[in-house]
Amino acid sequence: MTNPIKDIEKSDAILIIGSNTTENHPVLSSYVKRAKTFKGTKLLVIDPRRVPIVRHADLWLRLKPGTDVACINGMMHVILDERLYDEEYVRSRTTGFDMLKKVMERYTPEYVEGITGIPKEQLVEAARIYGKAGAASILYAMGITQHTTGTDNVKSLANLAMLCGNVGIEGGGVNPLRGQNNVQGACDMGALPNVYTGYQKVTDDSVRAHMERAWGVDKLPKDAGLPVTDMMQKALEGEVKALYVIGENPMVSDPDLTHAKKCLENLDFLIVQDIFMTETAQMADVVLPSASFAEKDGTFTNTERKVQRVRKALHPPGEAKEDGEIIRELSERMGYPMKYDNAESIMREISEVTPSYCGINYDRLEREEIHWPCTGTDHPGTPCLHMDRFTCGLGVFHAIEYAPPAEVPDEEYPLYLTTGRVLYQFHTRSMTMKSDGLNVLAPECFVEISVQDAEQYQINEGDAIKVVSRRGEIEARAKISNQAFTGTVFIPFHYADAAANTLTHAALDPVSRIPEYKVCAVKIERA
Amino acid sequence: MITIDGQTFSFEPGETILDVASRNGIFIPTLCYLKGATPTGACRICLVEVDGARNLVASCATPAGIDMVVSTDSPRVVKARRLNLELLLSSGYHNCLVQDMEPDAWTDLQLKGLDRDEHKDICPAYGECRLQAFAVKYGVKTGRFEPKETPYVFENVNPFIARDFSRCILCGRCVQACNEIQVNNAISQGYRGSRSKIVASGDRALKDSDCVFCGECIQACPVGALVPADVVFKGHLRTDEKKVRTTCGYCGVGCQLNLHIYEDKVVRVTGVEQSGPNYGSLCVKGRFGYDFMTHPDRLKTPRIKRNGEFSEATWDEALDFVTDRLRRIKETSGPDSIMILSSARITNEENYLAQKFSRAVIGTNNIDHCARL
């Protein structure tokens, strides 16, 4: 997030797009609900489903899955047309405005209605709510990123925010809501194929030389590595022969699971390190038992870039070991001993090699709430990014044209499928399925379908139905719901026995390499 | 300026007497007051005496005033608090303190209370109950007023939240927590007079209401009326639990929580109230989804697959096996034939080691994690 969570209650308007906030970030959603209920903040929700936060919204725009760019462009068209944008901000802090203005010209409300299905009056009203607000915050999640146009979607939101002067101000911002406890931290720490810690590029000679010195090694690899989504194909082609998976379950979370399984089966050697015998662990050659978050010391970095302590409360069961300890033992056996006294001493090394974590240490974390970048031990951290200037100087407008999703409904597969999570389960369910209580509240997979679609297909509540895509089929019970919009079904991806990802499409965003989980075409029939 | 117990303090417009007092380290007991929510003044425990005012005032709901002179602990205040505590203690089955009475002085109702299934054991809030703490602090006995029987039954038909109306003092903290903090709007004050009850969506069971089981109400309840369902009969005192503060392991909000440990097991989770981002709030997974940690299915030993079957191995065997295979693959096919998938679930420190292992030891930038998935 560019802004801290507490800023949400300082916004005059909040735009939630592609985020089922109450179910996926429940505690953060209470900030939104308080702002709306008690502070007079306007709430605008854009989503193909009537997600529960819509109940609190002033306005809900229902768009066809995968048409976000057109919708956002449409809002910018109205904001430009009605001169609701922040001229001073655009002049002093941005570049590329003329091109943006030119491209936005044809995204009239009528034109956008044709693409998105959003009635033009509603689009105009939404643009006015966002454009007229003093400080407006944008909250988004995987509903924006999990598209072949995910990068375009994010850039479009940045365009909208900059156009109205909402980046670098209290209560504003472009705020992605991270879905896993330490997905921010894993990125910050360089668990990515192209960067070391703090997003320092592996292709930068001076950075690499610095790391070589810090780690006492000769030649670190020069070229960026493979993103996970490309790795699968390379495994199938035989280029990747060994895979070491730590605390992940791609056999439920990857798109197009039948294909993913084929890829993993083609590996010569698969190591899985986890706390449970997951679907992926079943396929492994070696399974290493690890410790849960309650059994280790360390830090997580949350969605607002705040580094927070994790403390050991339990002993790992049996012979299970902390993930870090396992990695160190392997490293030592491979001839490179990693000597650290404890997690704190690892953080000391991180702060030495990472400019944005440079001022972070455990002593400070006991007393302070620190958001990176924190560039020195006397630096207070940076709750809000881009306050006086953008990291790169001027904020760049990227004029972006709408492009359709990789797969849209046709005669054979007439419905959109979109996937996501439910409140009572988490990701591939390896942890939440162990809770009897959570399983009572969300026992099994379901297909959320609108009343009209249910009528058309003569489906009753609870009927077993078969959902078929070009890649596979699953069976689950129908849940007729006013959350669904006619022509679109929703399936949670948690359940391995009716895995929604058997159906999803592995088409990738060309830049982020994120799969298009949120849109594919399916047909349904009674099972 | 305002004078409280002989000390003068400055204050901001809008601050209550309670705000000024707590900011300056003067303790005023409260039961219904909930930080961040509109004061209700329902419990009458935070009463204070204001010079010149005829009646005692609720400090949580009375704005600090210029030249106001306040006593928080005068004999009149203490007397009123004791009376209010006695009345609250007689409002239901608050029999944790009946030890202060001779057994033959126990009322029929108190004995009947002990007969209830859910009251066979000690109250789950024992030792943490604020009503109990204040009764002890003010030396209040339970004998003077006849306890009232509650017309409402114990509710435990959902997996997470037990509602014991016989222990509810109707302070309304849970209602504030649900409506003003989490804004889930699932519960409200219902009925009137002696039939008053905290109700969910037109007096239904929580499971049939708008409740999303965040448990904010449990955290807010100052007595034993709202407790985690599985804690009801656990048979240890809350005061014997060890609390470890950590960061939630589910979504990316990073709520600060306390794991309550008893005999090397998590028995309860509470939100850390003093710190962001959650200031005590949690969701259903963070508060109740902790069974996995000590679940019997946890992996406890390394396993190696041979001829399609897993067999248990020692760490030495498993790690030697892994090292040997990785070495050979690296030698024959090069470092880029190896890929590491690190994890959004493990710590920063561990992710750092994973990428260091990949780059410095294996010699490949083929490292990624599930941010894309």
Short mmCIF file of C-alpha atoms in Angstrom, two decimals, chain B residues 105-355:
data_model
loop_
_atom_site.label_atom_id
_atom_site.label_comp_id
_atom_site.label_asym_id
_atom_site.label_seq_id
_atom_site.Cartn_x
_atom_site.Cartn_y
_atom_site.Cartn_z
CA ALA B 105 -27.05 -18.91 53.17
CA TRP B 106 -26.82 -19.77 49.48
CA THR B 107 -30.02 -18.99 47.79
CA ASP B 108 -32.01 -21.61 45.95
CA LEU B 109 -31.24 -19.78 42.77
CA GLN B 110 -27.51 -19.89 43.32
CA LEU B 111 -27.72 -23.60 44.00
CA LYS B 112 -29.86 -24.05 40.91
CA GLY B 113 -27.27 -22.12 38.96
CA LEU B 114 -24.61 -24.57 39.98
CA ASP B 115 -26.82 -27.34 38.61
CA ARG B 116 -26.70 -26.03 35.08
CA ASP B 117 -24.45 -28.00 32.80
CA GLU B 118 -22.57 -24.96 31.66
CA HIS B 119 -22.03 -23.84 35.25
CA LYS B 120 -20.72 -27.09 36.66
CA ASP B 121 -17.22 -25.80 36.28
CA ILE B 122 -15.69 -22.59 37.32
CA CYS B 123 -16.67 -19.56 35.22
CA PRO B 124 -14.34 -19.42 32.19
CA ALA B 125 -13.71 -15.74 32.87
CA TYR B 126 -12.58 -16.43 36.45
CA GLY B 127 -9.53 -14.34 37.21
CA GLU B 128 -10.06 -12.09 34.20
CA CYS B 129 -13.61 -10.99 34.91
CA ARG B 130 -13.74 -7.26 35.54
CA LEU B 131 -16.89 -7.50 37.62
CA GLN B 132 -15.20 -10.04 39.84
CA ALA B 133 -12.07 -7.90 40.08
CA PHE B 134 -14.06 -4.84 41.11
CA ALA B 135 -16.16 -6.84 43.58
CA VAL B 136 -12.94 -7.94 45.22
CA LYS B 137 -11.38 -4.49 45.02
CA TYR B 138 -14.39 -2.84 46.64
CA GLY B 139 -15.05 -5.68 49.06
CA VAL B 140 -18.56 -6.21 47.79
CA LYS B 141 -20.54 -9.15 49.16
CA THR B 142 -23.19 -10.96 47.19
CA GLY B 143 -25.70 -11.68 49.96
CA ARG B 144 -27.81 -8.54 50.19
CA PHE B 145 -29.89 -8.77 47.03
CA GLU B 146 -31.72 -11.82 45.80
CA PRO B 147 -30.17 -12.86 42.47
CA LYS B 148 -32.48 -12.72 39.48
CA GLU B 149 -33.12 -15.65 37.23
CA THR B 150 -32.54 -14.98 33.57
CA PRO B 151 -35.34 -15.97 31.22
CA TYR B 152 -32.85 -16.84 28.48
CA VAL B 153 -31.08 -20.10 27.87
CA PHE B 154 -27.42 -20.68 27.26
CA GLU B 155 -26.58 -20.60 23.53
CA ASN B 156 -23.84 -22.79 22.18
CA VAL B 157 -25.11 -23.87 18.78
CA ASN B 158 -22.27 -22.44 16.74
CA PRO B 159 -18.65 -23.55 16.68
CA PHE B 160 -17.06 -20.45 18.16
CA ILE B 161 -19.06 -18.22 20.46
CA ALA B 162 -20.89 -19.32 23.60
CA ARG B 163 -23.47 -16.89 24.96
CA ASP B 164 -24.34 -17.27 28.63
CA PHE B 165 -27.14 -14.80 29.26
CA SER B 166 -27.19 -15.63 32.94
CA ARG B 167 -23.80 -13.96 33.28
CA CYS B 168 -24.57 -10.98 31.05
CA ILE B 169 -24.65 -7.63 32.86
CA LEU B 170 -26.14 -5.85 29.80
CA CYS B 171 -23.27 -3.38 29.71
CA GLY B 172 -23.62 -3.23 25.92
CA ARG B 173 -19.89 -3.42 25.21
CA CYS B 174 -20.42 -6.28 22.77
CA VAL B 175 -23.06 -4.28 20.93
CA GLN B 176 -20.67 -1.34 20.61
CA ALA B 177 -17.86 -3.65 19.49
CA CYS B 178 -20.04 -5.26 16.82
CA ASN B 179 -21.66 -2.08 15.54
CA GLU B 180 -19.07 0.63 16.04
CA ILE B 181 -15.70 -1.15 15.85
CA GLN B 182 -16.18 -4.05 13.40
CA VAL B 183 -19.40 -2.59 11.97
CA ASN B 184 -20.85 -6.04 11.40
CA ASN B 185 -24.19 -4.89 12.81
CA ALA B 186 -25.13 -8.38 13.95
CA ILE B 187 -26.23 -7.75 17.54
CA SER B 188 -28.22 -5.08 19.37
CA GLN B 189 -30.02 -4.36 22.63
CA GLY B 190 -33.39 -6.10 22.61
CA TYR B 191 -36.52 -6.17 24.77
CA ARG B 192 -36.92 -3.99 27.86
CA GLY B 193 -36.73 -4.01 31.63
CA SER B 194 -36.23 -7.39 33.23
CA ARG B 195 -36.50 -9.07 29.83
CA SER B 196 -33.60 -7.08 28.36
CA LYS B 197 -31.30 -9.18 26.23
CA ILE B 198 -28.54 -8.71 23.70
CA VAL B 199 -30.12 -10.08 20.52
CA ALA B 200 -28.83 -11.06 17.10
CA SER B 201 -30.90 -10.13 14.03
CA GLY B 202 -34.33 -10.14 15.68
CA ASP B 203 -33.36 -12.55 18.45
CA ARG B 204 -32.00 -15.47 16.51
CA ALA B 205 -29.09 -17.76 17.25
CA LEU B 206 -25.81 -16.22 16.11
CA LYS B 207 -25.42 -18.88 13.44
CA ASP B 208 -28.67 -17.72 11.81
CA SER B 209 -27.82 -14.03 12.06
CA ASP B 210 -25.46 -11.63 10.28
CA CYS B 211 -22.72 -12.68 12.71
CA VAL B 212 -19.42 -13.44 10.99
CA PHE B 213 -17.78 -14.81 14.14
CA CYS B 214 -15.01 -12.25 14.37
CA GLY B 215 -15.27 -12.59 18.15
CA GLU B 216 -14.90 -8.86 18.77
CA CYS B 217 -17.78 -9.30 21.25
CA ILE B 218 -15.86 -11.93 23.19
CA GLN B 219 -12.88 -9.66 23.44
CA ALA B 220 -15.13 -6.82 24.60
CA CYS B 221 -17.13 -8.79 27.17
CA PRO B 222 -15.92 -7.79 30.66
CA VAL B 223 -17.53 -10.83 32.30
CA GLY B 224 -18.10 -14.48 31.42
CA ALA B 225 -21.17 -13.96 29.25
CA LEU B 226 -19.40 -14.27 25.89
CA VAL B 227 -16.61 -16.80 25.69
CA PRO B 228 -14.99 -18.93 23.00
CA ALA B 229 -17.20 -22.01 22.71
CA ASP B 230 -14.38 -24.47 23.25
CA VAL B 231 -13.06 -22.67 26.30
CA VAL B 232 -16.21 -23.16 28.33
CA PHE B 233 -15.23 -26.42 29.94
CA LYS B 234 -11.45 -26.37 29.53
CA GLY B 235 -10.67 -26.63 33.19
CA HIS B 236 -7.81 -24.23 33.76
CA LEU B 237 -7.72 -20.67 34.96
CA ARG B 238 -7.12 -17.98 32.38
CA THR B 239 -4.59 -16.49 34.75
CA ASP B 240 -2.47 -19.62 34.29
CA GLU B 241 -2.15 -19.09 30.54
CA LYS B 242 1.09 -17.77 29.10
CA LYS B 243 0.53 -14.99 26.56
CA VAL B 244 2.85 -14.63 23.57
CA ARG B 245 2.42 -11.63 21.30
CA THR B 246 2.93 -12.32 17.61
CA THR B 247 1.65 -11.46 14.13
CA CYS B 248 -1.27 -13.34 12.59
CA GLY B 249 -0.35 -15.98 10.00
CA TYR B 250 -3.32 -15.62 7.66
CA CYS B 251 -3.89 -12.58 5.41
CA GLY B 252 -1.57 -9.64 4.82
CA VAL B 253 -3.18 -7.17 7.22
CA GLY B 254 -0.78 -8.33 9.92
CA CYS B 255 -3.03 -8.20 12.96
CA GLN B 256 -1.19 -8.29 16.27
CA LEU B 257 -2.43 -11.13 18.40
CA ASN B 258 -1.73 -12.89 21.67
CA LEU B 259 -1.46 -16.65 21.58
CA HIS B 260 -2.62 -17.92 24.96
CA ILE B 261 -0.62 -21.01 25.75
CA TYR B 262 -1.47 -23.65 28.31
CA GLU B 263 0.50 -26.90 28.49
CA ASP B 264 2.21 -26.25 25.12
CA LYS B 265 -1.11 -25.78 23.34
CA VAL B 266 -2.86 -22.69 22.07
CA VAL B 267 -6.07 -22.46 24.07
CA ARG B 268 -7.25 -19.02 23.06
CA VAL B 269 -6.29 -16.09 20.84
CA THR B 270 -6.92 -12.44 21.66
CA GLY B 271 -6.18 -9.27 19.71
CA VAL B 272 -3.49 -6.90 21.00
CA GLU B 273 -5.44 -3.80 21.99
CA GLN B 274 -2.62 -1.29 22.29
CA SER B 275 -1.26 -1.60 18.80
CA GLY B 276 -2.16 -1.24 15.14
CA PRO B 277 -3.19 -2.23 12.63
CA ASN B 278 -5.98 -4.00 14.49
CA TYR B 279 -6.17 -2.48 18.00
CA GLY B 280 -7.66 -5.66 19.41
CA SER B 281 -9.83 -6.63 16.45
CA LEU B 282 -9.37 -9.99 14.72
CA CYS B 283 -11.34 -12.02 12.20
CA VAL B 284 -12.77 -15.49 12.58
CA LYS B 285 -9.63 -17.19 11.21
CA GLY B 286 -7.20 -15.20 13.31
CA ARG B 287 -9.17 -15.63 16.50
CA PHE B 288 -10.48 -19.16 16.13
CA GLY B 289 -8.53 -20.85 13.30
CA TYR B 290 -5.59 -22.03 15.40
CA ASP B 291 -6.34 -25.76 15.62
CA PHE B 292 -3.87 -26.56 12.87
CA MET B 293 -0.86 -25.66 14.98
CA THR B 294 -1.15 -28.64 17.28
CA HIS B 295 -3.18 -30.86 14.97
CA PRO B 296 -2.21 -34.56 15.00
CA ASP B 297 -1.74 -34.49 11.20
CA ARG B 298 1.24 -32.15 11.48
CA LEU B 299 4.32 -33.55 9.77
CA LYS B 300 6.71 -34.67 12.45
CA THR B 301 9.49 -36.56 10.68
CA PRO B 302 11.18 -36.27 7.30
CA ARG B 303 9.95 -38.68 4.65
CA ILE B 304 11.65 -40.09 1.59
CA LYS B 305 9.72 -41.68 -1.26
CA ARG B 306 11.13 -44.94 -2.56
CA ASN B 307 9.33 -47.00 -5.20
CA GLY B 308 6.32 -44.76 -4.91
CA GLU B 309 5.98 -45.20 -1.13
CA PHE B 310 6.93 -42.75 1.58
CA SER B 311 8.97 -43.98 4.49
CA GLU B 312 10.14 -42.05 7.51
CA ALA B 313 13.75 -40.96 7.60
CA THR B 314 16.12 -39.23 9.97
CA TRP B 315 17.08 -35.65 9.28
CA ASP B 316 20.58 -36.78 8.35
CA GLU B 317 19.26 -39.27 5.80
CA ALA B 318 16.80 -36.79 4.33
CA LEU B 319 19.22 -33.87 4.14
CA ASP B 320 22.04 -36.02 2.76
CA PHE B 321 19.66 -37.40 0.16
CA VAL B 322 18.55 -33.88 -0.85
CA THR B 323 22.10 -32.56 -0.93
CA ASP B 324 23.33 -35.46 -3.00
CA ARG B 325 20.55 -35.17 -5.57
CA LEU B 326 20.83 -31.38 -5.85
CA ARG B 327 24.60 -31.62 -6.29
CA ARG B 328 24.27 -34.18 -9.04
CA ILE B 329 21.57 -32.26 -10.88
CA LYS B 330 23.60 -29.06 -10.61
CA GLU B 331 26.69 -30.83 -11.98
CA THR B 332 24.96 -32.53 -14.87
CA SER B 333 22.38 -29.92 -15.87
CA GLY B 334 23.68 -26.67 -14.39
CA PRO B 335 22.36 -24.49 -11.56
CA ASP B 336 19.49 -23.12 -13.64
CA SER B 337 17.94 -26.56 -13.81
CA ILE B 338 17.08 -26.10 -10.14
CA MET B 339 14.24 -23.86 -8.94
CA ILE B 340 13.27 -22.79 -5.44
CA LEU B 341 9.77 -21.75 -4.48
CA SER B 342 10.05 -19.80 -1.29
CA SER B 343 6.99 -18.85 0.66
CA ALA B 344 4.73 -15.98 1.62
CA ARG B 345 4.02 -17.91 4.81
CA ILE B 346 7.53 -18.00 6.29
CA THR B 347 9.38 -15.11 7.92
CA ASN B 348 11.45 -12.38 6.32
CA GLU B 349 14.57 -13.90 7.80
CA GLU B 350 13.76 -17.30 6.30
CA ASN B 351 12.93 -15.83 2.91
CA TYR B 352 16.24 -14.03 3.03
CA LEU B 353 18.03 -17.31 3.68
CA ALA B 354 16.07 -19.04 0.91
CA GLN B 355 17.13 -16.53 -1.74
#
